[in-house]
Amino acid sequence: MAGLRRIPLYDVHKSLGAQFGEFAGWEAPINYTSVIEEHVAVRTSVGFFDLSHMGRLLLSGPDAIRVLDRLVPRDISSEEGMMVGPTAFLNERAGFRDDVMTYNLGSEGWLIVPNAANIEKIYAWLEGWIGRLNAQARVEDHTMDWVLFAIQGPKAAELMRMLGAPSEVLDLRILRFRRNVELEAAGARALIVSRSGWTGEDGFEVIAEAGEGEKILRKAAELLPKLEGRLCGLGARDSLRMEMGFVLYGHEIDEDTTPVEARYWWVFQPGPKKECVGCPALREALRRGASRVRVGLKLGKKARVVPRQGDKVYVEDVEVGYVTSGAYSPMLRRSLAQAYIEPSHALMGMTVEVERRGRRYKAKIVDFPVVQPSSRPPA
């Protein structure tokens, strides 16, 4: 695929049977067997994802915390070390520059994981603010020399045990992490292992140097059949996040969408004294309210169609919104979608119609998650 970047372990995945496709400028594994089989494996057993198309940016230096605190609508200066936190960068209008994960590495700085489509944008933005604040800090891009894996599902801890993870990793609580972890059965060392993920299930995310990551990937591929698990691609990741109602940059969130519209409260703590890019506009958006809100849509089982971004949503013959993304849910055996609609029609249980290729299909407005996970990480 000409012009696309390849993830660091592209050749290894190819040898393991990955089917590749384009995602946000990257050539990445979409599936290995079938999207449905991989999705079900995560909900019932365990799935192993390579998410190395996402960024790994290291912000370090004496003023790293000052730079980051200015850019996120949350008080991170008081957070404990060895924690990973979901948050976001906003523009001056409180639109999303990106939603990111941040790892507090203590005196070594912060690891920031942006979405694949935004790596260069966020890197340049961080550099710009370092200069603007005259800060003693620097940002390094490790996207191509570190890999990022996600091990997700009710048997995720069992797979980690089989890989040789120590008890201090197996006993991690949600959003906690350990550094320099020896995975003895794989003969590899991970830079970071966290109790986190993006599927709703219990799970771990592993960051390692590319050479060490290859050992982990090959050992996991050997062990997964013993647990009825699967190597998984981005197709299953998309349908899994749809069941949970998680957002994807470029679909549910972008530079013109605020957290108020996206109902994305849990990563923000914009207190009245917090000074950050977008915080004044975010407080104003909270005061003013939204002209559109994000909701879930559940289609009937007989609707043999998956809504796509841009499809219109109607109540009777009145257009009230539009779809941002859709996917088939193997667990519910029906299609799901996320959409933005007018607040006056955002009533849970209300019936609307989605127009797809000139035909309309009935759907119910539902809240998230639409599917309850079968496992939960320890709190």
Short mmCIF file of C-alpha atoms in Angstrom, two decimals:
data_model
loop_
_atom_site.label_atom_id
_atom_site.label_comp_id
_atom_site.label_asym_id
_atom_site.label_seq_id
_atom_site.Cartn_x
_atom_site.Cartn_y
_atom_site.Cartn_z
CA MET A 1 0.00 0.00 0.00
CA ALA A 2 1.95 2.95 -1.36
CA GLY A 3 2.50 5.93 0.93
CA LEU A 4 1.43 4.20 4.15
CA ARG A 5 3.59 3.79 7.23
CA ARG A 6 4.11 0.24 8.47
CA ILE A 7 4.05 -0.78 12.12
CA PRO A 8 7.44 -1.97 13.45
CA LEU A 9 6.52 -5.70 13.48
CA TYR A 10 4.75 -5.69 10.10
CA ASP A 11 6.76 -8.64 8.73
CA VAL A 12 6.12 -10.74 11.83
CA HIS A 13 2.37 -10.17 11.60
CA LYS A 14 2.46 -11.04 7.91
CA SER A 15 4.14 -14.36 8.74
CA LEU A 16 1.40 -15.01 11.33
CA GLY A 17 -1.37 -14.60 8.75
CA ALA A 18 -2.49 -11.02 9.29
CA GLN A 19 -4.72 -9.38 6.70
CA PHE A 20 -3.67 -5.75 6.39
CA GLY A 21 -5.60 -2.60 5.64
CA GLU A 22 -5.24 1.17 5.86
CA PHE A 23 -5.94 2.91 9.15
CA ALA A 24 -5.14 6.59 9.72
CA GLY A 25 -2.20 6.51 7.33
CA TRP A 26 -0.84 3.19 8.57
CA GLU A 27 -0.81 -0.31 7.09
CA ALA A 28 -1.97 -2.32 10.07
CA PRO A 29 -3.51 -5.77 10.81
CA ILE A 30 -7.29 -5.66 10.32
CA ASN A 31 -7.91 -9.34 11.07
CA TYR A 32 -6.25 -12.77 11.20
CA THR A 33 -9.21 -15.18 11.05
CA SER A 34 -12.51 -13.30 11.07
CA VAL A 35 -13.50 -10.12 12.85
CA ILE A 36 -16.41 -11.94 14.54
CA GLU A 37 -14.21 -14.77 15.86
CA GLU A 38 -11.67 -12.30 17.19
CA HIS A 39 -14.36 -10.14 18.81
CA VAL A 40 -15.95 -13.14 20.55
CA ALA A 41 -12.53 -14.33 21.76
CA VAL A 42 -12.01 -11.03 23.61
CA ARG A 43 -15.44 -11.20 25.26
CA THR A 44 -15.10 -14.88 26.25
CA SER A 45 -11.37 -15.64 26.51
CA VAL A 46 -8.48 -13.39 25.44
CA GLY A 47 -7.30 -11.43 22.44
CA PHE A 48 -3.86 -10.02 21.60
CA PHE A 49 -3.70 -6.74 19.65
CA ASP A 50 -0.73 -4.86 18.20
CA LEU A 51 -1.60 -1.17 18.53
CA SER A 52 1.74 0.18 17.40
CA HIS A 53 0.06 2.51 14.92
CA MET A 54 -0.63 4.73 17.95
CA GLY A 55 2.06 7.16 19.06
CA ARG A 56 4.63 6.92 21.84
CA LEU A 57 5.86 10.42 22.72
CA LEU A 58 8.15 10.97 25.70
CA LEU A 59 7.93 14.41 27.34
CA SER A 60 10.87 14.89 29.71
CA GLY A 61 12.90 17.55 31.47
CA PRO A 62 12.53 19.62 34.67
CA ASP A 63 9.51 21.50 33.28
CA ALA A 64 7.68 18.54 31.69
CA ILE A 65 4.91 18.63 34.30
CA ARG A 66 4.45 22.38 33.82
CA VAL A 67 4.02 21.93 30.07
CA LEU A 68 1.60 19.03 30.36
CA ASP A 69 -0.44 20.66 33.13
CA ARG A 70 -1.01 23.65 30.85
CA LEU A 71 -2.36 21.41 28.10
CA VAL A 72 -4.80 19.05 29.84
CA PRO A 73 -8.12 19.96 31.55
CA ARG A 74 -7.28 17.93 34.63
CA ASP A 75 -5.04 18.47 37.64
CA ILE A 76 -2.24 16.04 36.87
CA SER A 77 0.33 17.67 39.16
CA SER A 78 -1.20 15.93 42.18
CA GLU A 79 -1.47 12.48 40.58
CA GLU A 80 0.50 9.54 41.94
CA GLY A 81 3.38 8.02 40.03
CA MET A 82 3.02 4.68 38.25
CA MET A 83 -0.46 5.57 37.03
CA VAL A 84 -1.81 5.76 33.50
CA GLY A 85 -4.57 8.24 32.84
CA PRO A 86 -6.97 8.91 29.99
CA THR A 87 -7.31 12.59 29.20
CA ALA A 88 -7.37 14.93 26.21
CA PHE A 89 -5.76 17.94 24.63
CA LEU A 90 -8.19 20.72 23.67
CA ASN A 91 -7.95 23.69 21.34
CA GLU A 92 -8.94 27.21 22.38
CA ARG A 93 -12.59 26.49 21.47
CA ALA A 94 -12.63 23.35 23.68
CA GLY A 95 -12.61 21.10 20.63
CA PHE A 96 -10.53 17.93 20.79
CA ARG A 97 -7.00 18.19 19.48
CA ASP A 98 -6.79 14.55 20.55
CA ASP A 99 -7.71 12.17 23.33
CA VAL A 100 -4.60 10.57 24.80
CA MET A 101 -3.26 8.27 27.49
CA THR A 102 -0.56 9.65 29.80
CA TYR A 103 1.89 7.58 31.86
CA ASN A 104 3.44 9.33 34.85
CA LEU A 105 7.09 8.18 34.81
CA GLY A 106 8.10 10.31 37.78
CA SER A 107 11.46 12.04 37.39
CA GLU A 108 11.80 10.69 33.83
CA GLY A 109 8.75 12.61 32.61
CA TRP A 110 5.54 11.55 30.92
CA LEU A 111 4.79 9.08 28.17
CA ILE A 112 1.95 10.32 25.95
CA VAL A 113 0.04 7.99 23.61
CA PRO A 114 -1.85 9.95 20.92
CA ASN A 115 -4.06 8.51 18.19
CA ALA A 116 -2.43 7.34 14.98
CA ALA A 117 -3.83 10.20 12.91
CA ASN A 118 -2.48 12.83 15.31
CA ILE A 119 1.09 11.79 16.12
CA GLU A 120 2.78 14.55 14.10
CA LYS A 121 0.19 17.13 15.14
CA ILE A 122 0.60 16.46 18.85
CA TYR A 123 4.40 16.25 18.59
CA ALA A 124 4.53 19.67 16.93
CA TRP A 125 2.01 21.08 19.41
CA LEU A 126 4.08 19.92 22.39
CA GLU A 127 7.23 21.38 20.88
CA GLY A 128 5.40 24.65 20.24
CA TRP A 129 4.26 24.94 23.84
CA ILE A 130 7.70 24.07 25.17
CA GLY A 131 8.98 27.10 23.27
CA ARG A 132 6.03 29.29 24.19
CA LEU A 133 6.50 28.58 27.90
CA ASN A 134 10.29 28.82 27.60
CA ALA A 135 10.30 25.47 29.37
CA GLN A 136 13.21 23.18 30.11
CA ALA A 137 11.65 20.17 28.44
CA ARG A 138 11.87 18.13 25.27
CA VAL A 139 9.71 15.67 23.40
CA GLU A 140 10.98 12.49 21.73
CA ASP A 141 9.08 10.30 19.26
CA HIS A 142 9.51 6.58 20.00
CA THR A 143 6.68 5.40 17.77
CA MET A 144 8.89 3.40 15.42
CA ASP A 145 11.29 1.90 17.98
CA TRP A 146 8.78 0.90 20.67
CA VAL A 147 5.73 -1.32 20.20
CA LEU A 148 2.37 -1.22 21.97
CA PHE A 149 0.34 -4.39 22.61
CA ALA A 150 -3.07 -4.88 24.26
CA ILE A 151 -3.98 -8.20 25.89
CA GLN A 152 -7.72 -8.10 26.56
CA GLY A 153 -10.42 -10.41 27.91
CA PRO A 154 -11.41 -12.51 30.94
CA LYS A 155 -8.31 -14.70 30.46
CA ALA A 156 -5.91 -11.78 29.96
CA ALA A 157 -4.26 -12.32 33.35
CA GLU A 158 -3.84 -16.02 32.56
CA LEU A 159 -2.05 -15.22 29.30
CA MET A 160 0.19 -12.75 31.14
CA ARG A 161 0.99 -15.46 33.70
CA MET A 162 1.87 -17.88 30.88
CA LEU A 163 4.14 -15.22 29.38
CA GLY A 164 5.97 -15.15 32.70
CA ALA A 165 4.70 -11.91 34.24
CA PRO A 166 5.55 -11.58 37.95
CA SER A 167 2.87 -11.39 40.64
CA GLU A 168 3.31 -7.63 41.04
CA VAL A 169 2.03 -7.26 37.47
CA LEU A 170 -0.74 -9.85 37.77
CA ASP A 171 -2.00 -8.05 40.90
CA LEU A 172 -2.07 -4.58 39.33
CA ARG A 173 -5.22 -2.54 39.86
CA ILE A 174 -6.90 -0.65 37.04
CA LEU A 175 -4.81 2.16 35.50
CA ARG A 176 -1.70 1.17 37.47
CA PHE A 177 1.52 0.09 35.78
CA ARG A 178 4.95 -1.38 36.40
CA ARG A 179 8.20 -0.64 34.58
CA ASN A 180 11.03 -2.87 33.34
CA VAL A 181 9.00 -6.06 33.61
CA GLU A 182 10.65 -9.38 32.82
CA LEU A 183 8.32 -11.72 30.91
CA GLU A 184 10.42 -14.81 31.56
CA ALA A 185 8.56 -17.34 29.41
CA ALA A 186 8.89 -15.00 26.43
CA GLY A 187 12.53 -14.26 27.23
CA ALA A 188 11.73 -10.57 26.92
CA ARG A 189 11.63 -7.36 28.91
CA ALA A 190 8.79 -4.86 28.70
CA LEU A 191 9.38 -1.18 29.36
CA ILE A 192 5.86 -0.74 30.76
CA VAL A 193 2.97 -3.06 31.60
CA SER A 194 -0.31 -1.42 32.65
CA ARG A 195 -3.73 -2.72 33.71
CA SER A 196 -5.70 -0.92 31.01
CA GLY A 197 -7.37 -1.27 27.62
CA TRP A 198 -10.06 -0.09 25.27
CA THR A 199 -12.46 -3.04 25.04
CA GLY A 200 -14.29 -2.83 28.36
CA GLU A 201 -12.80 -6.15 29.45
CA ASP A 202 -10.04 -6.80 31.94
CA GLY A 203 -6.67 -6.48 30.30
CA PHE A 204 -3.10 -5.27 30.09
CA GLU A 205 -1.19 -3.00 27.75
CA VAL A 206 2.48 -3.66 27.10
CA ILE A 207 5.09 -1.25 25.75
CA ALA A 208 8.45 -2.69 24.72
CA GLU A 209 11.38 -2.04 22.46
CA ALA A 210 10.64 -3.51 19.03
CA GLY A 211 13.11 -6.40 19.34
CA GLU A 212 11.71 -7.41 22.73
CA GLY A 213 8.19 -6.98 21.39
CA GLU A 214 8.82 -9.52 18.64
CA LYS A 215 9.65 -12.14 21.29
CA ILE A 216 6.46 -11.31 23.20
CA LEU A 217 4.31 -11.44 20.05
CA ARG A 218 5.71 -14.79 18.89
CA LYS A 219 5.30 -16.37 22.34
CA ALA A 220 1.75 -15.03 22.67
CA ALA A 221 0.85 -16.47 19.25
CA GLU A 222 2.13 -19.85 20.48
CA LEU A 223 0.18 -19.69 23.75
CA LEU A 224 -3.17 -18.23 22.62
CA PRO A 225 -4.64 -21.51 21.23
CA LYS A 226 -4.24 -23.10 24.69
CA LEU A 227 -6.71 -20.51 26.02
CA GLU A 228 -8.98 -20.47 22.94
CA GLY A 229 -7.69 -16.95 22.40
CA ARG A 230 -6.89 -15.13 19.18
CA LEU A 231 -4.50 -12.70 17.61
CA CYS A 232 -6.80 -9.77 16.87
CA GLY A 233 -6.84 -6.92 14.38
CA LEU A 234 -8.35 -3.47 14.28
CA GLY A 235 -11.66 -4.74 12.89
CA ALA A 236 -12.49 -6.46 16.18
CA ARG A 237 -11.16 -3.52 18.15
CA ASP A 238 -13.67 -1.26 16.39
CA SER A 239 -16.69 -3.49 17.05
CA LEU A 240 -15.60 -3.98 20.67
CA ARG A 241 -15.35 -0.24 21.29
CA MET A 242 -18.74 0.24 19.63
CA GLU A 243 -20.40 -2.08 22.17
CA MET A 244 -18.86 0.00 24.95
CA GLY A 245 -19.59 3.38 23.39
CA PHE A 246 -15.95 4.45 23.25
CA VAL A 247 -15.10 7.29 20.90
CA LEU A 248 -12.68 7.30 17.95
CA TYR A 249 -10.89 10.42 16.79
CA GLY A 250 -12.14 11.59 13.40
CA HIS A 251 -15.53 10.03 14.05
CA GLU A 252 -17.06 10.90 17.43
CA ILE A 253 -14.51 13.56 18.35
CA ASP A 254 -12.51 16.14 16.40
CA GLU A 255 -11.37 19.77 16.54
CA ASP A 256 -14.98 20.99 16.25
CA THR A 257 -16.49 18.76 18.94
CA THR A 258 -16.46 19.58 22.67
CA PRO A 259 -16.48 17.15 25.62
CA VAL A 260 -19.96 18.42 26.49
CA GLU A 261 -21.34 17.33 23.12
CA ALA A 262 -19.43 14.04 23.24
CA ARG A 263 -20.60 13.31 26.82
CA TYR A 264 -16.95 12.65 27.58
CA TRP A 265 -16.93 13.71 31.21
CA TRP A 266 -14.70 11.16 32.89
CA VAL A 267 -11.36 12.48 31.60
CA PHE A 268 -11.95 16.10 32.62
CA GLN A 269 -11.76 18.02 35.87
CA PRO A 270 -11.89 21.66 34.72
CA GLY A 271 -11.99 23.35 38.11
CA PRO A 272 -12.61 27.10 38.28
CA LYS A 273 -8.91 27.86 38.90
CA LYS A 274 -7.49 25.45 36.32
CA GLU A 275 -5.56 27.31 33.63
CA CYS A 276 -5.20 25.23 30.50
CA VAL A 277 -5.70 25.55 26.78
CA GLY A 278 -9.44 25.28 26.20
CA CYS A 279 -10.48 25.39 29.86
CA PRO A 280 -12.33 28.76 29.66
CA ALA A 281 -14.21 27.58 26.56
CA LEU A 282 -14.96 24.24 28.23
CA ARG A 283 -16.44 25.97 31.28
CA GLU A 284 -18.55 28.13 28.96
CA ALA A 285 -19.73 25.05 27.07
CA LEU A 286 -20.74 23.43 30.35
CA ARG A 287 -22.69 26.56 31.29
CA ARG A 288 -24.33 26.97 27.88
CA GLY A 289 -25.15 23.35 27.14
CA ALA A 290 -24.96 21.56 23.80
CA SER A 291 -26.85 21.82 20.51
CA ARG A 292 -26.09 18.15 19.78
CA VAL A 293 -25.23 15.16 21.97
CA ARG A 294 -23.68 11.77 21.35
CA VAL A 295 -25.94 8.73 21.72
CA GLY A 296 -25.93 5.05 20.88
CA LEU A 297 -28.23 3.46 18.31
CA LYS A 298 -29.31 -0.18 18.25
CA LEU A 299 -30.87 -1.47 15.04
CA GLY A 300 -33.32 -4.35 14.78
CA LYS A 301 -32.04 -7.87 14.12
CA LYS A 302 -33.70 -7.92 10.71
CA ALA A 303 -31.84 -4.83 9.53
CA ARG A 304 -29.08 -6.29 7.33
CA VAL A 305 -27.13 -3.06 7.18
CA VAL A 306 -24.37 -1.33 9.15
CA PRO A 307 -24.76 2.46 9.47
CA ARG A 308 -21.77 4.49 8.33
CA GLN A 309 -20.36 7.93 9.12
CA GLY A 310 -22.56 10.65 7.67
CA ASP A 311 -25.79 8.64 7.47
CA LYS A 312 -28.71 10.85 8.51
CA VAL A 313 -30.97 10.22 11.51
CA TYR A 314 -34.69 11.06 11.36
CA VAL A 315 -37.69 11.28 13.64
CA GLU A 316 -40.59 10.79 11.26
CA ASP A 317 -39.57 13.07 8.36
CA VAL A 318 -37.52 15.52 10.40
CA GLU A 319 -33.73 15.22 10.24
CA VAL A 320 -32.43 15.31 13.82
CA GLY A 321 -28.83 14.13 13.54
CA TYR A 322 -26.19 12.02 11.84
CA VAL A 323 -24.18 8.85 12.38
CA THR A 324 -20.49 9.05 13.30
CA SER A 325 -19.65 5.33 13.12
CA GLY A 326 -21.27 1.92 13.06
CA ALA A 327 -20.40 -1.74 13.47
CA TYR A 328 -21.99 -5.17 13.72
CA SER A 329 -22.17 -6.53 17.27
CA PRO A 330 -21.45 -10.28 17.35
CA MET A 331 -22.72 -10.44 20.94
CA LEU A 332 -26.12 -8.87 20.15
CA ARG A 333 -26.26 -10.12 16.55
CA ARG A 334 -27.36 -6.75 15.29
CA SER A 335 -25.84 -3.49 14.13
CA LEU A 336 -24.90 -0.64 16.44
CA ALA A 337 -24.01 2.96 15.75
CA GLN A 338 -23.02 6.16 17.46
CA ALA A 339 -24.65 9.40 16.40
CA TYR A 340 -25.03 13.07 17.25
CA ILE A 341 -28.62 14.22 17.55
CA GLU A 342 -30.52 17.23 18.85
CA PRO A 343 -30.88 17.14 22.66
CA SER A 344 -34.68 17.38 22.44
CA HIS A 345 -34.70 13.97 20.74
CA ALA A 346 -31.92 12.33 22.80
CA LEU A 347 -34.31 10.23 24.86
CA MET A 348 -33.21 6.73 25.82
CA GLY A 349 -35.53 4.14 24.30
CA MET A 350 -36.88 6.51 21.66
CA THR A 351 -37.27 5.08 18.14
CA VAL A 352 -35.57 6.90 15.28
CA GLU A 353 -34.73 6.01 11.68
CA VAL A 354 -31.30 5.81 10.07
CA GLU A 355 -31.10 6.45 6.34
CA ARG A 356 -28.60 4.24 4.54
CA ARG A 357 -28.32 4.26 0.74
CA GLY A 358 -31.79 5.66 0.25
CA ARG A 359 -33.56 3.31 2.68
CA ARG A 360 -34.54 3.95 6.28
CA TYR A 361 -34.06 1.50 9.15
CA LYS A 362 -35.58 1.75 12.61
CA ALA A 363 -33.22 2.07 15.56
CA LYS A 364 -33.56 2.65 19.29
CA ILE A 365 -31.58 5.26 21.17
CA VAL A 366 -29.55 3.45 23.84
CA ASP A 367 -27.01 4.41 26.47
CA PHE A 368 -23.53 2.92 26.82
CA PRO A 369 -22.31 0.31 27.33
CA VAL A 370 -24.70 -1.62 25.10
CA VAL A 371 -23.01 -4.91 26.05
CA GLN A 372 -21.87 -5.63 29.60
CA PRO A 373 -18.26 -6.88 29.72
CA SER A 374 -17.71 -10.38 31.06
CA SER A 375 -14.66 -9.32 33.10
CA ARG A 376 -13.50 -6.30 35.04
CA PRO A 377 -10.01 -5.22 36.13
CA PRO A 378 -9.53 -4.96 39.90
CA ALA A 379 -10.35 -1.47 41.15
#
